[in-house]
Short mmCIF file of the N, C-alpha and C atoms (twelve columns), coordinates in Angstrom:
data_MODEL
# 
_entry.id   MODEL 
# 
loop_
_atom_site.group_PDB 
_atom_site.id 
_atom_site.type_symbol 
_atom_site.label_atom_id 
_atom_site.label_alt_id 
_atom_site.label_comp_id 
_atom_site.label_asym_id 
_atom_site.label_seq_id 
_atom_site.Cartn_x 
_atom_site.Cartn_y 
_atom_site.Cartn_z 
_atom_site.pdbx_PDB_model_num 
ATOM 1   N N  . MET A 1  -4.841  -10.071 -7.133  1 
ATOM 2   C CA . MET A 1  -5.521  -8.977  -6.451  1 
ATOM 3   C C  . MET A 1  -5.702  -7.770  -7.375  1 
ATOM 4   N N  . LYS A 2  -4.790  -7.620  -8.336  1 
ATOM 5   C CA . LYS A 2  -4.860  -6.465  -9.229  1 
ATOM 6   C C  . LYS A 2  -6.188  -6.455  -9.969  1 
ATOM 7   N N  . GLY A 3  -6.787  -5.270  -10.051 1 
ATOM 8   C CA . GLY A 3  -8.065  -5.129  -10.734 1 
ATOM 9   C C  . GLY A 3  -9.258  -5.395  -9.844  1 
ATOM 10  N N  . LYS A 4  -9.001  -5.851  -8.611  1 
ATOM 11  C CA . LYS A 4  -10.097 -6.160  -7.691  1 
ATOM 12  C C  . LYS A 4  -10.101 -5.227  -6.482  1 
ATOM 13  N N  . GLU A 5  -9.316  -4.146  -6.569  1 
ATOM 14  C CA . GLU A 5  -9.210  -3.256  -5.415  1 
ATOM 15  C C  . GLU A 5  -10.528 -2.529  -5.133  1 
ATOM 16  N N  . ASN A 6  -10.779 -2.291  -3.839  1 
ATOM 17  C CA . ASN A 6  -11.962 -1.566  -3.406  1 
ATOM 18  C C  . ASN A 6  -11.692 -0.066  -3.323  1 
ATOM 19  N N  . GLU A 7  -10.442 0.277   -3.009  1 
ATOM 20  C CA . GLU A 7  -10.070 1.681   -2.874  1 
ATOM 21  C C  . GLU A 7  -8.657  1.886   -3.387  1 
ATOM 22  N N  . THR A 8  -8.353  3.136   -3.758  1 
ATOM 23  C CA . THR A 8  -7.015  3.487   -4.231  1 
ATOM 24  C C  . THR A 8  -6.480  4.633   -3.389  1 
ATOM 25  N N  . LEU A 9  -5.218  4.516   -3.002  1 
ATOM 26  C CA . LEU A 9  -4.534  5.556   -2.233  1 
ATOM 27  C C  . LEU A 9  -3.339  6.030   -3.052  1 
ATOM 28  N N  . ASP A 10 -3.335  7.317   -3.385  1 
ATOM 29  C CA . ASP A 10 -2.256  7.904   -4.181  1 
ATOM 30  C C  . ASP A 10 -1.294  8.632   -3.251  1 
ATOM 31  N N  . VAL A 11 -0.098  8.076   -3.090  1 
ATOM 32  C CA . VAL A 11 0.925   8.736   -2.263  1 
ATOM 33  C C  . VAL A 11 2.131   9.133   -3.128  1 
ATOM 34  N N  . LEU A 12 1.889   9.311   -4.424  1 
ATOM 35  C CA . LEU A 12 2.954   9.725   -5.331  1 
ATOM 36  C C  . LEU A 12 3.485   11.090  -4.903  1 
ATOM 37  N N  . GLY A 13 4.806   11.215  -4.875  1 
ATOM 38  C CA . GLY A 13 5.422   12.479  -4.475  1 
ATOM 39  C C  . GLY A 13 5.618   12.631  -2.980  1 
ATOM 40  N N  . ARG A 14 5.088   11.691  -2.202  1 
ATOM 41  C CA . ARG A 14 5.246   11.749  -0.737  1 
ATOM 42  C C  . ARG A 14 6.445   10.901  -0.344  1 
ATOM 43  N N  . VAL A 15 7.195   11.352  0.637   1 
ATOM 44  C CA . VAL A 15 8.363   10.593  1.096   1 
ATOM 45  C C  . VAL A 15 8.102   10.030  2.494   1 
ATOM 46  N N  . CYS A 16 8.939   9.080   2.886   1 
ATOM 47  C CA . CYS A 16 8.824   8.454   4.208   1 
ATOM 48  C C  . CYS A 16 8.750   9.533   5.287   1 
ATOM 49  N N  . PRO A 17 7.926   9.346   6.276   1 
ATOM 50  C CA . PRO A 17 7.093   8.172   6.564   1 
ATOM 51  C C  . PRO A 17 5.668   8.288   6.037   1 
ATOM 52  N N  . TYR A 18 5.347   9.325   5.252   1 
ATOM 53  C CA . TYR A 18 3.950   9.567   4.872   1 
ATOM 54  C C  . TYR A 18 3.254   8.426   4.140   1 
ATOM 55  N N  . PRO A 19 3.892   7.771   3.138   1 
ATOM 56  C CA . PRO A 19 3.173   6.664   2.490   1 
ATOM 57  C C  . PRO A 19 2.741   5.579   3.472   1 
ATOM 58  N N  . LEU A 20 3.607   5.226   4.414   1 
ATOM 59  C CA . LEU A 20 3.264   4.196   5.400   1 
ATOM 60  C C  . LEU A 20 2.167   4.685   6.344   1 
ATOM 61  N N  . VAL A 21 2.290   5.905   6.827   1 
ATOM 62  C CA . VAL A 21 1.299   6.458   7.761   1 
ATOM 63  C C  . VAL A 21 -0.078  6.513   7.099   1 
ATOM 64  N N  . LEU A 22 -0.136  6.998   5.862   1 
ATOM 65  C CA . LEU A 22 -1.415  7.102   5.160   1 
ATOM 66  C C  . LEU A 22 -1.996  5.723   4.833   1 
ATOM 67  N N  . THR A 23 -1.110  4.768   4.512   1 
ATOM 68  C CA . THR A 23 -1.559  3.393   4.241   1 
ATOM 69  C C  . THR A 23 -2.161  2.775   5.494   1 
ATOM 70  N N  . LYS A 24 -1.486  2.958   6.642   1 
ATOM 71  C CA . LYS A 24 -2.001  2.418   7.922   1 
ATOM 72  C C  . LYS A 24 -3.387  2.971   8.215   1 
ATOM 73  N N  . LYS A 25 -3.541  4.297   8.070   1 
ATOM 74  C CA . LYS A 25 -4.832  4.940   8.377   1 
ATOM 75  C C  . LYS A 25 -5.939  4.414   7.470   1 
ATOM 76  N N  . LYS A 26 -5.629  4.256   6.189   1 
ATOM 77  C CA . LYS A 26 -6.619  3.777   5.222   1 
ATOM 78  C C  . LYS A 26 -7.001  2.331   5.522   1 
ATOM 79  N N  . MET A 27 -6.013  1.487   5.850   1 
ATOM 80  C CA . MET A 27 -6.292  0.078   6.126   1 
ATOM 81  C C  . MET A 27 -7.147  -0.099  7.377   1 
ATOM 82  N N  . GLU A 28 -6.965  0.781   8.372   1 
ATOM 83  C CA . GLU A 28 -7.759  0.706   9.604   1 
ATOM 84  C C  . GLU A 28 -9.243  0.872   9.310   1 
ATOM 85  N N  . LYS A 29 -9.579  1.671   8.290   1 
ATOM 86  C CA . LYS A 29 -10.973 1.972   7.973   1 
ATOM 87  C C  . LYS A 29 -11.612 0.945   7.047   1 
ATOM 88  N N  . MET A 30 -10.785 0.067   6.475   1 
ATOM 89  C CA . MET A 30 -11.311 -0.894  5.512   1 
ATOM 90  C C  . MET A 30 -11.825 -2.157  6.197   1 
ATOM 91  N N  . ALA A 31 -12.801 -2.784  5.552   1 
ATOM 92  C CA . ALA A 31 -13.405 -4.001  6.096   1 
ATOM 93  C C  . ALA A 31 -12.573 -5.222  5.723   1 
ATOM 94  N N  . SER A 32 -12.770 -6.276  6.460   1 
ATOM 95  C CA . SER A 32 -12.088 -7.543  6.192   1 
ATOM 96  C C  . SER A 32 -12.391 -8.007  4.772   1 
ATOM 97  N N  . GLY A 33 -11.331 -8.451  4.067   1 
ATOM 98  C CA . GLY A 33 -11.499 -8.942  2.711   1 
ATOM 99  C C  . GLY A 33 -11.348 -7.882  1.632   1 
ATOM 100 N N  . GLN A 34 -11.314 -6.617  2.039   1 
ATOM 101 C CA . GLN A 34 -11.175 -5.544  1.054   1 
ATOM 102 C C  . GLN A 34 -9.718  -5.366  0.641   1 
ATOM 103 N N  . ILE A 35 -9.531  -4.816  -0.568  1 
ATOM 104 C CA . ILE A 35 -8.196  -4.623  -1.130  1 
ATOM 105 C C  . ILE A 35 -7.945  -3.146  -1.384  1 
ATOM 106 N N  . LEU A 36 -6.781  -2.695  -0.949  1 
ATOM 107 C CA . LEU A 36 -6.351  -1.317  -1.157  1 
ATOM 108 C C  . LEU A 36 -5.218  -1.308  -2.167  1 
ATOM 109 N N  . LYS A 37 -5.334  -0.435  -3.175  1 
ATOM 110 C CA . LYS A 37 -4.257  -0.230  -4.145  1 
ATOM 111 C C  . LYS A 37 -3.534  1.055   -3.732  1 
ATOM 112 N N  . VAL A 38 -2.218  0.947   -3.508  1 
ATOM 113 C CA . VAL A 38 -1.407  2.104   -3.135  1 
ATOM 114 C C  . VAL A 38 -0.485  2.430   -4.301  1 
ATOM 115 N N  . GLN A 39 -0.580  3.660   -4.807  1 
ATOM 116 C CA . GLN A 39 0.311   4.135   -5.861  1 
ATOM 117 C C  . GLN A 39 1.426   4.902   -5.173  1 
ATOM 118 N N  . CYS A 40 2.666   4.451   -5.368  1 
ATOM 119 C CA . CYS A 40 3.788   4.962   -4.587  1 
ATOM 120 C C  . CYS A 40 5.029   5.124   -5.456  1 
ATOM 121 N N  . ASP A 41 5.807   6.186   -5.189  1 
ATOM 122 C CA . ASP A 41 7.071   6.360   -5.910  1 
ATOM 123 C C  . ASP A 41 8.248   6.561   -4.950  1 
ATOM 124 N N  . ALA A 42 8.053   6.156   -3.703  1 
ATOM 125 C CA . ALA A 42 9.124   6.229   -2.703  1 
ATOM 126 C C  . ALA A 42 9.686   4.818   -2.518  1 
ATOM 127 N N  . PRO A 43 10.910  4.567   -3.009  1 
ATOM 128 C CA . PRO A 43 11.465  3.200   -2.932  1 
ATOM 129 C C  . PRO A 43 11.478  2.614   -1.533  1 
ATOM 130 N N  . ALA A 44 11.840  3.406   -0.526  1 
ATOM 131 C CA . ALA A 44 11.910  2.882   0.844   1 
ATOM 132 C C  . ALA A 44 10.538  2.418   1.329   1 
ATOM 133 N N  . SER A 45 9.491   3.128   0.931   1 
ATOM 134 C CA . SER A 45 8.135   2.744   1.331   1 
ATOM 135 C C  . SER A 45 7.669   1.507   0.577   1 
ATOM 136 N N  . ALA A 46 7.866   1.505   -0.743  1 
ATOM 137 C CA . ALA A 46 7.364   0.412   -1.585  1 
ATOM 138 C C  . ALA A 46 8.102   -0.901  -1.354  1 
ATOM 139 N N  . GLU A 47 9.401   -0.819  -1.057  1 
ATOM 140 C CA . GLU A 47 10.206  -2.029  -0.949  1 
ATOM 141 C C  . GLU A 47 10.537  -2.436  0.482   1 
ATOM 142 N N  . ASP A 48 10.256  -1.563  1.444   1 
ATOM 143 C CA . ASP A 48 10.679  -1.864  2.810   1 
ATOM 144 C C  . ASP A 48 9.569   -1.644  3.837   1 
ATOM 145 N N  . SER A 49 9.227   -0.395  4.112   1 
ATOM 146 C CA . SER A 49 8.344   -0.117  5.258   1 
ATOM 147 C C  . SER A 49 6.922   -0.646  5.082   1 
ATOM 148 N N  . ILE A 50 6.313   -0.477  3.911   1 
ATOM 149 C CA . ILE A 50 4.944   -0.974  3.729   1 
ATOM 150 C C  . ILE A 50 4.921   -2.510  3.713   1 
ATOM 151 N N  . PRO A 51 5.841   -3.191  2.983   1 
ATOM 152 C CA . PRO A 51 5.845   -4.666  3.074   1 
ATOM 153 C C  . PRO A 51 6.052   -5.196  4.500   1 
ATOM 154 N N  . LYS A 52 6.929   -4.554  5.285   1 
ATOM 155 C CA . LYS A 52 7.144   -4.995  6.678   1 
ATOM 156 C C  . LYS A 52 5.884   -4.800  7.509   1 
ATOM 157 N N  . PHE A 53 5.205   -3.675  7.314   1 
ATOM 158 C CA . PHE A 53 3.952   -3.400  8.021   1 
ATOM 159 C C  . PHE A 53 2.917   -4.477  7.685   1 
ATOM 160 N N  . CYS A 54 2.796   -4.816  6.386   1 
ATOM 161 C CA . CYS A 54 1.818   -5.825  5.958   1 
ATOM 162 C C  . CYS A 54 2.121   -7.182  6.574   1 
ATOM 163 N N  . GLU A 55 3.402   -7.527  6.618   1 
ATOM 164 C CA . GLU A 55 3.805   -8.810  7.195   1 
ATOM 165 C C  . GLU A 55 3.427   -8.877  8.673   1 
ATOM 166 N N  . LYS A 56 3.694   -7.799  9.407   1 
ATOM 167 C CA . LYS A 56 3.366   -7.764  10.847  1 
ATOM 168 C C  . LYS A 56 1.871   -7.871  11.082  1 
ATOM 169 N N  . GLN A 57 1.075   -7.241  10.202  1 
ATOM 170 C CA . GLN A 57 -0.375  -7.218  10.373  1 
ATOM 171 C C  . GLN A 57 -1.057  -8.467  9.816   1 
ATOM 172 N N  . GLY A 58 -0.312  -9.252  9.040   1 
ATOM 173 C CA . GLY A 58 -0.905  -10.428 8.425   1 
ATOM 174 C C  . GLY A 58 -1.703  -10.110 7.172   1 
ATOM 175 N N  . TYR A 59 -1.406  -8.983  6.544   1 
ATOM 176 C CA . TYR A 59 -2.088  -8.583  5.312   1 
ATOM 177 C C  . TYR A 59 -1.410  -9.229  4.114   1 
ATOM 178 N N  . ALA A 60 -2.209  -9.665  3.147   1 
ATOM 179 C CA . ALA A 60 -1.652  -10.182 1.892   1 
ATOM 180 C C  . ALA A 60 -1.164  -8.983  1.081   1 
ATOM 181 N N  . LEU A 61 -0.010  -9.133  0.432   1 
ATOM 182 C CA . LEU A 61 0.579   -8.019  -0.313  1 
ATOM 183 C C  . LEU A 61 1.072   -8.478  -1.672  1 
ATOM 184 N N  . GLN A 62 0.786   -7.671  -2.676  1 
ATOM 185 C CA . GLN A 62 1.299   -7.892  -4.030  1 
ATOM 186 C C  . GLN A 62 1.912   -6.568  -4.478  1 
ATOM 187 N N  . VAL A 63 3.197   -6.593  -4.828  1 
ATOM 188 C CA . VAL A 63 3.902   -5.379  -5.245  1 
ATOM 189 C C  . VAL A 63 4.230   -5.485  -6.729  1 
ATOM 190 N N  . GLU A 64 3.903   -4.431  -7.452  1 
ATOM 191 C CA . GLU A 64 4.171   -4.404  -8.885  1 
ATOM 192 C C  . GLU A 64 4.898   -3.119  -9.244  1 
ATOM 193 N N  . LYS A 65 6.030   -3.252  -9.918  1 
ATOM 194 C CA . LYS A 65 6.761   -2.071  -10.377 1 
ATOM 195 C C  . LYS A 65 6.107   -1.603  -11.669 1 
ATOM 196 N N  . VAL A 66 5.732   -0.342  -11.716 1 
ATOM 197 C CA . VAL A 66 5.063   0.218   -12.897 1 
ATOM 198 C C  . VAL A 66 5.861   1.410   -13.402 1 
ATOM 199 N N  . GLY A 67 6.652   1.191   -14.396 1 
ATOM 200 C CA . GLY A 67 7.452   2.283   -14.934 1 
ATOM 201 C C  . GLY A 67 8.697   2.518   -14.109 1 
ATOM 202 N N  . ASP A 68 9.326   3.637   -14.359 1 
ATOM 203 C CA . ASP A 68 10.599  3.955   -13.740 1 
ATOM 204 C C  . ASP A 68 10.386  4.626   -12.381 1 
ATOM 205 N N  . GLY A 69 10.665  3.895   -11.315 1 
ATOM 206 C CA . GLY A 69 10.572  4.476   -9.979  1 
ATOM 207 C C  . GLY A 69 9.178   4.625   -9.421  1 
ATOM 208 N N  . ALA A 70 8.242   3.801   -9.887  1 
ATOM 209 C CA . ALA A 70 6.886   3.841   -9.329  1 
ATOM 210 C C  . ALA A 70 6.407   2.409   -9.092  1 
ATOM 211 N N  . TRP A 71 5.562   2.257   -8.091  1 
ATOM 212 C CA . TRP A 71 5.034   0.947   -7.720  1 
ATOM 213 C C  . TRP A 71 3.532   1.036   -7.482  1 
ATOM 214 N N  . GLU A 72 2.888   -0.113  -7.650  1 
ATOM 215 C CA . GLU A 72 1.504   -0.271  -7.210  1 
ATOM 216 C C  . GLU A 72 1.527   -1.417  -6.200  1 
ATOM 217 N N  . LEU A 73 1.015   -1.150  -5.031  1 
ATOM 218 C CA . LEU A 73 0.966   -2.162  -3.985  1 
ATOM 219 C C  . LEU A 73 -0.490  -2.508  -3.733  1 
ATOM 220 N N  . TYR A 74 -0.784  -3.796  -3.751  1 
ATOM 221 C CA . TYR A 74 -2.128  -4.267  -3.483  1 
ATOM 222 C C  . TYR A 74 -2.129  -4.957  -2.136  1 
ATOM 223 N N  . ILE A 75 -2.923  -4.427  -1.214  1 
ATOM 224 C CA . ILE A 75 -2.923  -4.935  0.157   1 
ATOM 225 C C  . ILE A 75 -4.328  -5.437  0.476   1 
ATOM 226 N N  . LYS A 76 -4.407  -6.699  0.913   1 
ATOM 227 C CA . LYS A 76 -5.702  -7.280  1.273   1 
ATOM 228 C C  . LYS A 76 -5.783  -7.487  2.774   1 
ATOM 229 N N  . LYS A 77 -6.858  -6.934  3.342   1 
ATOM 230 C CA . LYS A 77 -7.075  -7.073  4.781   1 
ATOM 231 C C  . LYS A 77 -7.720  -8.442  5.036   1 
ATOM 232 N N  . PRO A 78 -7.147  -9.207  5.976   1 
ATOM 233 C CA . PRO A 78 -7.689  -10.549 6.231   1 
ATOM 234 C C  . PRO A 78 -9.078  -10.502 6.881   1 
# 
């Protein structure tokens, strides 16, 4: 999915629950088959709340650790 994203959401510096809330809002507006790249530095969001949300919604998810304490999450809407 990396490199094929349609949109990017930067939530760097934001703490829970904002990364999840902003990700949910962005995904609601995206069309089926589109990919959202989320740039995140909140461990609880990158490793817990956003992956759980994706699992519940049936979204494909790819998580990549980029540097010290930052992640890129690629979420594909079915």
